[in-house]
Amino acid sequence: MTTSRRLPSWLKAKMPGSKNYIEVKNLINKNSLNTVCADAKCPNIGECWDNRTATFMILGDICTRACRYCAVKSGKPIGLDIKEPLRVSDAVKKLGLKYAVLTSVDRDDLPDGGAFIFKQC
């Protein structure tokens, strides 16, 4: 006979869909931004976006490496979006953030690895 136990509350994640979650999602989509939350398929996206927290991922959404543990797309990136820092800045302002977390895909195809775009952010 098998008995089932309830999972502890800390192990359960709420389904995304709160007002804040939808606002963050719409803002990210409207500004054509990438986040680790969405691109890496983070299971905590609902909790983070509900708290108006996001880790912005710059330099596009295609990584030049193919790490087995990572869900970010890999391949050959197409171009560089020099207006991306402005859109990230706009999103940070609209979300009312005191600070922002930036990360990026690896861009081994660029001589500076994308440092120029980091500097602009």
JSON list of C-alpha atoms in Angstrom, two decimals:
[
{"chain": "A", "resi": 1, "resn": "MET", "atom": "CA", "xyz": [0.00, 0.00, 0.00]},
{"chain": "A", "resi": 2, "resn": "THR", "atom": "CA", "xyz": [1.43, 3.38, -1.04]},
{"chain": "A", "resi": 3, "resn": "THR", "atom": "CA", "xyz": [0.67, 6.47, 0.94]},
{"chain": "A", "resi": 4, "resn": "SER", "atom": "CA", "xyz": [1.03, 9.90, -0.58]},
{"chain": "A", "resi": 5, "resn": "ARG", "atom": "CA", "xyz": [2.21, 12.95, 1.29]},
{"chain": "A", "resi": 6, "resn": "ARG", "atom": "CA", "xyz": [1.54, 16.57, 0.53]},
{"chain": "A", "resi": 7, "resn": "LEU", "atom": "CA", "xyz": [4.48, 18.56, -0.76]},
{"chain": "A", "resi": 8, "resn": "PRO", "atom": "CA", "xyz": [5.80, 21.27, 1.55]},
{"chain": "A", "resi": 9, "resn": "SER", "atom": "CA", "xyz": [4.58, 24.78, 0.69]},
{"chain": "A", "resi": 10, "resn": "TRP", "atom": "CA", "xyz": [8.11, 26.04, -0.10]},
{"chain": "A", "resi": 11, "resn": "LEU", "atom": "CA", "xyz": [8.39, 23.45, -2.87]},
{"chain": "A", "resi": 12, "resn": "LYS", "atom": "CA", "xyz": [5.25, 24.59, -4.65]},
{"chain": "A", "resi": 13, "resn": "ALA", "atom": "CA", "xyz": [5.32, 27.42, -7.18]},
{"chain": "A", "resi": 14, "resn": "LYS", "atom": "CA", "xyz": [2.30, 29.56, -7.93]},
{"chain": "A", "resi": 15, "resn": "MET", "atom": "CA", "xyz": [1.07, 29.69, -11.49]},
{"chain": "A", "resi": 16, "resn": "PRO", "atom": "CA", "xyz": [2.25, 32.94, -13.10]},
{"chain": "A", "resi": 17, "resn": "GLY", "atom": "CA", "xyz": [-0.48, 35.43, -13.85]},
{"chain": "A", "resi": 18, "resn": "SER", "atom": "CA", "xyz": [-0.56, 38.17, -11.21]},
{"chain": "A", "resi": 19, "resn": "LYS", "atom": "CA", "xyz": [-0.98, 41.83, -12.17]},
{"chain": "A", "resi": 20, "resn": "ASN", "atom": "CA", "xyz": [2.74, 42.50, -11.67]},
{"chain": "A", "resi": 21, "resn": "TYR", "atom": "CA", "xyz": [3.72, 39.39, -13.64]},
{"chain": "A", "resi": 22, "resn": "ILE", "atom": "CA", "xyz": [1.60, 40.45, -16.61]},
{"chain": "A", "resi": 23, "resn": "GLU", "atom": "CA", "xyz": [2.92, 44.02, -16.44]},
{"chain": "A", "resi": 24, "resn": "VAL", "atom": "CA", "xyz": [6.56, 42.84, -16.45]},
{"chain": "A", "resi": 25, "resn": "LYS", "atom": "CA", "xyz": [5.88, 40.34, -19.24]},
{"chain": "A", "resi": 26, "resn": "ASN", "atom": "CA", "xyz": [4.16, 42.97, -21.40]},
{"chain": "A", "resi": 27, "resn": "LEU", "atom": "CA", "xyz": [6.94, 45.49, -20.80]},
{"chain": "A", "resi": 28, "resn": "ILE", "atom": "CA", "xyz": [9.62, 42.96, -21.75]},
{"chain": "A", "resi": 29, "resn": "ASN", "atom": "CA", "xyz": [7.73, 41.91, -24.88]},
{"chain": "A", "resi": 30, "resn": "LYS", "atom": "CA", "xyz": [6.93, 45.51, -25.89]},
{"chain": "A", "resi": 31, "resn": "ASN", "atom": "CA", "xyz": [10.59, 46.50, -25.63]},
{"chain": "A", "resi": 32, "resn": "SER", "atom": "CA", "xyz": [11.85, 43.33, -27.37]},
{"chain": "A", "resi": 33, "resn": "LEU", "atom": "CA", "xyz": [14.02, 42.47, -24.38]},
{"chain": "A", "resi": 34, "resn": "ASN", "atom": "CA", "xyz": [15.43, 39.15, -23.26]},
{"chain": "A", "resi": 35, "resn": "THR", "atom": "CA", "xyz": [15.57, 37.86, -19.72]},
{"chain": "A", "resi": 36, "resn": "VAL", "atom": "CA", "xyz": [17.27, 34.85, -18.23]},
{"chain": "A", "resi": 37, "resn": "CYS", "atom": "CA", "xyz": [13.91, 34.20, -16.58]},
{"chain": "A", "resi": 38, "resn": "ALA", "atom": "CA", "xyz": [12.17, 33.50, -19.89]},
{"chain": "A", "resi": 39, "resn": "ASP", "atom": "CA", "xyz": [15.02, 32.37, -22.16]},
{"chain": "A", "resi": 40, "resn": "ALA", "atom": "CA", "xyz": [16.51, 29.91, -19.67]},
{"chain": "A", "resi": 41, "resn": "LYS", "atom": "CA", "xyz": [13.03, 28.67, -18.71]},
{"chain": "A", "resi": 42, "resn": "CYS", "atom": "CA", "xyz": [13.47, 29.46, -15.02]},
{"chain": "A", "resi": 43, "resn": "PRO", "atom": "CA", "xyz": [10.82, 27.75, -12.88]},
{"chain": "A", "resi": 44, "resn": "ASN", "atom": "CA", "xyz": [10.73, 30.77, -10.54]},
{"chain": "A", "resi": 45, "resn": "ILE", "atom": "CA", "xyz": [9.66, 33.27, -13.21]},
{"chain": "A", "resi": 46, "resn": "GLY", "atom": "CA", "xyz": [6.21, 33.73, -11.66]},
{"chain": "A", "resi": 47, "resn": "GLU", "atom": "CA", "xyz": [7.59, 34.58, -8.23]},
{"chain": "A", "resi": 48, "resn": "CYS", "atom": "CA", "xyz": [10.28, 36.93, -9.54]},
{"chain": "A", "resi": 49, "resn": "TRP", "atom": "CA", "xyz": [8.13, 38.82, -12.02]},
{"chain": "A", "resi": 50, "resn": "ASP", "atom": "CA", "xyz": [5.36, 39.06, -9.40]},
{"chain": "A", "resi": 51, "resn": "ASN", "atom": "CA", "xyz": [7.94, 40.91, -7.26]},
{"chain": "A", "resi": 52, "resn": "ARG", "atom": "CA", "xyz": [8.88, 43.07, -10.29]},
{"chain": "A", "resi": 53, "resn": "THR", "atom": "CA", "xyz": [12.30, 41.41, -10.47]},
{"chain": "A", "resi": 54, "resn": "ALA", "atom": "CA", "xyz": [13.97, 40.33, -13.69]},
{"chain": "A", "resi": 55, "resn": "THR", "atom": "CA", "xyz": [17.49, 39.52, -14.85]},
{"chain": "A", "resi": 56, "resn": "PHE", "atom": "CA", "xyz": [17.93, 41.24, -18.19]},
{"chain": "A", "resi": 57, "resn": "MET", "atom": "CA", "xyz": [19.97, 39.32, -20.75]},
{"chain": "A", "resi": 58, "resn": "ILE", "atom": "CA", "xyz": [21.69, 41.57, -23.27]},
{"chain": "A", "resi": 59, "resn": "LEU", "atom": "CA", "xyz": [23.51, 40.92, -26.56]},
{"chain": "A", "resi": 60, "resn": "GLY", "atom": "CA", "xyz": [20.57, 39.03, -28.04]},
{"chain": "A", "resi": 61, "resn": "ASP", "atom": "CA", "xyz": [19.04, 35.66, -27.30]},
{"chain": "A", "resi": 62, "resn": "ILE", "atom": "CA", "xyz": [21.46, 33.36, -29.14]},
{"chain": "A", "resi": 63, "resn": "CYS", "atom": "CA", "xyz": [24.59, 32.22, -27.32]},
{"chain": "A", "resi": 64, "resn": "THR", "atom": "CA", "xyz": [27.73, 31.21, -29.21]},
{"chain": "A", "resi": 65, "resn": "ARG", "atom": "CA", "xyz": [28.30, 28.36, -26.76]},
{"chain": "A", "resi": 66, "resn": "ALA", "atom": "CA", "xyz": [26.15, 25.30, -26.19]},
{"chain": "A", "resi": 67, "resn": "CYS", "atom": "CA", "xyz": [26.42, 24.45, -22.51]},
{"chain": "A", "resi": 68, "resn": "ARG", "atom": "CA", "xyz": [24.52, 21.24, -21.79]},
{"chain": "A", "resi": 69, "resn": "TYR", "atom": "CA", "xyz": [23.03, 22.57, -18.57]},
{"chain": "A", "resi": 70, "resn": "CYS", "atom": "CA", "xyz": [21.60, 25.75, -20.13]},
{"chain": "A", "resi": 71, "resn": "ALA", "atom": "CA", "xyz": [18.27, 26.23, -21.92]},
{"chain": "A", "resi": 72, "resn": "VAL", "atom": "CA", "xyz": [19.32, 29.43, -23.75]},
{"chain": "A", "resi": 73, "resn": "LYS", "atom": "CA", "xyz": [19.36, 29.02, -27.55]},
{"chain": "A", "resi": 74, "resn": "SER", "atom": "CA", "xyz": [22.77, 28.49, -29.09]},
{"chain": "A", "resi": 75, "resn": "GLY", "atom": "CA", "xyz": [24.04, 29.09, -32.58]},
{"chain": "A", "resi": 76, "resn": "LYS", "atom": "CA", "xyz": [25.41, 31.93, -34.69]},
{"chain": "A", "resi": 77, "resn": "PRO", "atom": "CA", "xyz": [23.98, 35.29, -33.57]},
{"chain": "A", "resi": 78, "resn": "ILE", "atom": "CA", "xyz": [22.78, 37.74, -36.19]},
{"chain": "A", "resi": 79, "resn": "GLY", "atom": "CA", "xyz": [24.12, 41.26, -35.75]},
{"chain": "A", "resi": 80, "resn": "LEU", "atom": "CA", "xyz": [24.20, 43.45, -32.69]},
{"chain": "A", "resi": 81, "resn": "ASP", "atom": "CA", "xyz": [21.37, 45.68, -31.48]},
{"chain": "A", "resi": 82, "resn": "ILE", "atom": "CA", "xyz": [22.97, 48.98, -30.45]},
{"chain": "A", "resi": 83, "resn": "LYS", "atom": "CA", "xyz": [19.60, 50.32, -29.22]},
{"chain": "A", "resi": 84, "resn": "GLU", "atom": "CA", "xyz": [19.18, 47.50, -26.70]},
{"chain": "A", "resi": 85, "resn": "PRO", "atom": "CA", "xyz": [20.75, 49.48, -23.80]},
{"chain": "A", "resi": 86, "resn": "LEU", "atom": "CA", "xyz": [18.15, 52.23, -24.26]},
{"chain": "A", "resi": 87, "resn": "ARG", "atom": "CA", "xyz": [15.30, 49.73, -24.14]},
{"chain": "A", "resi": 88, "resn": "VAL", "atom": "CA", "xyz": [16.73, 48.08, -21.01]},
{"chain": "A", "resi": 89, "resn": "SER", "atom": "CA", "xyz": [17.07, 51.50, -19.38]},
{"chain": "A", "resi": 90, "resn": "ASP", "atom": "CA", "xyz": [13.48, 52.35, -20.31]},
{"chain": "A", "resi": 91, "resn": "ALA", "atom": "CA", "xyz": [12.21, 49.10, -18.80]},
{"chain": "A", "resi": 92, "resn": "VAL", "atom": "CA", "xyz": [14.19, 49.68, -15.58]},
{"chain": "A", "resi": 93, "resn": "LYS", "atom": "CA", "xyz": [12.64, 53.15, -15.26]},
{"chain": "A", "resi": 94, "resn": "LYS", "atom": "CA", "xyz": [9.11, 51.94, -15.97]},
{"chain": "A", "resi": 95, "resn": "LEU", "atom": "CA", "xyz": [9.46, 49.13, -13.43]},
{"chain": "A", "resi": 96, "resn": "GLY", "atom": "CA", "xyz": [10.72, 51.65, -10.86]},
{"chain": "A", "resi": 97, "resn": "LEU", "atom": "CA", "xyz": [13.80, 49.59, -10.03]},
{"chain": "A", "resi": 98, "resn": "LYS", "atom": "CA", "xyz": [16.55, 50.93, -7.78]},
{"chain": "A", "resi": 99, "resn": "TYR", "atom": "CA", "xyz": [19.03, 48.60, -9.47]},
{"chain": "A", "resi": 100, "resn": "ALA", "atom": "CA", "xyz": [19.01, 46.12, -12.32]},
{"chain": "A", "resi": 101, "resn": "VAL", "atom": "CA", "xyz": [20.74, 42.80, -12.87]},
{"chain": "A", "resi": 102, "resn": "LEU", "atom": "CA", "xyz": [22.32, 42.39, -16.29]},
{"chain": "A", "resi": 103, "resn": "THR", "atom": "CA", "xyz": [23.82, 39.29, -17.79]},
{"chain": "A", "resi": 104, "resn": "SER", "atom": "CA", "xyz": [24.36, 38.23, -21.37]},
{"chain": "A", "resi": 105, "resn": "VAL", "atom": "CA", "xyz": [24.71, 35.40, -23.76]},
{"chain": "A", "resi": 106, "resn": "ASP", "atom": "CA", "xyz": [28.32, 34.63, -24.71]},
{"chain": "A", "resi": 107, "resn": "ARG", "atom": "CA", "xyz": [29.29, 36.45, -27.88]},
{"chain": "A", "resi": 108, "resn": "ASP", "atom": "CA", "xyz": [32.53, 34.79, -28.93]},
{"chain": "A", "resi": 109, "resn": "ASP", "atom": "CA", "xyz": [31.86, 36.20, -32.42]},
{"chain": "A", "resi": 110, "resn": "LEU", "atom": "CA", "xyz": [32.57, 39.76, -31.23]},
{"chain": "A", "resi": 111, "resn": "PRO", "atom": "CA", "xyz": [36.16, 40.99, -30.74]},
{"chain": "A", "resi": 112, "resn": "ASP", "atom": "CA", "xyz": [35.29, 42.55, -27.36]},
{"chain": "A", "resi": 113, "resn": "GLY", "atom": "CA", "xyz": [32.76, 39.85, -26.40]},
{"chain": "A", "resi": 114, "resn": "GLY", "atom": "CA", "xyz": [30.06, 42.53, -26.24]},
{"chain": "A", "resi": 115, "resn": "ALA", "atom": "CA", "xyz": [31.79, 44.79, -23.70]},
{"chain": "A", "resi": 116, "resn": "PHE", "atom": "CA", "xyz": [30.75, 47.84, -25.75]},
{"chain": "A", "resi": 117, "resn": "ILE", "atom": "CA", "xyz": [27.06, 47.09, -25.14]},
{"chain": "A", "resi": 118, "resn": "PHE", "atom": "CA", "xyz": [27.66, 46.41, -21.42]},
{"chain": "A", "resi": 119, "resn": "LYS", "atom": "CA", "xyz": [29.34, 49.82, -21.20]},
{"chain": "A", "resi": 120, "resn": "GLN", "atom": "CA", "xyz": [26.31, 51.47, -22.81]},
{"chain": "A", "resi": 121, "resn": "CYS", "atom": "CA", "xyz": [23.96, 49.87, -20.29]}
]
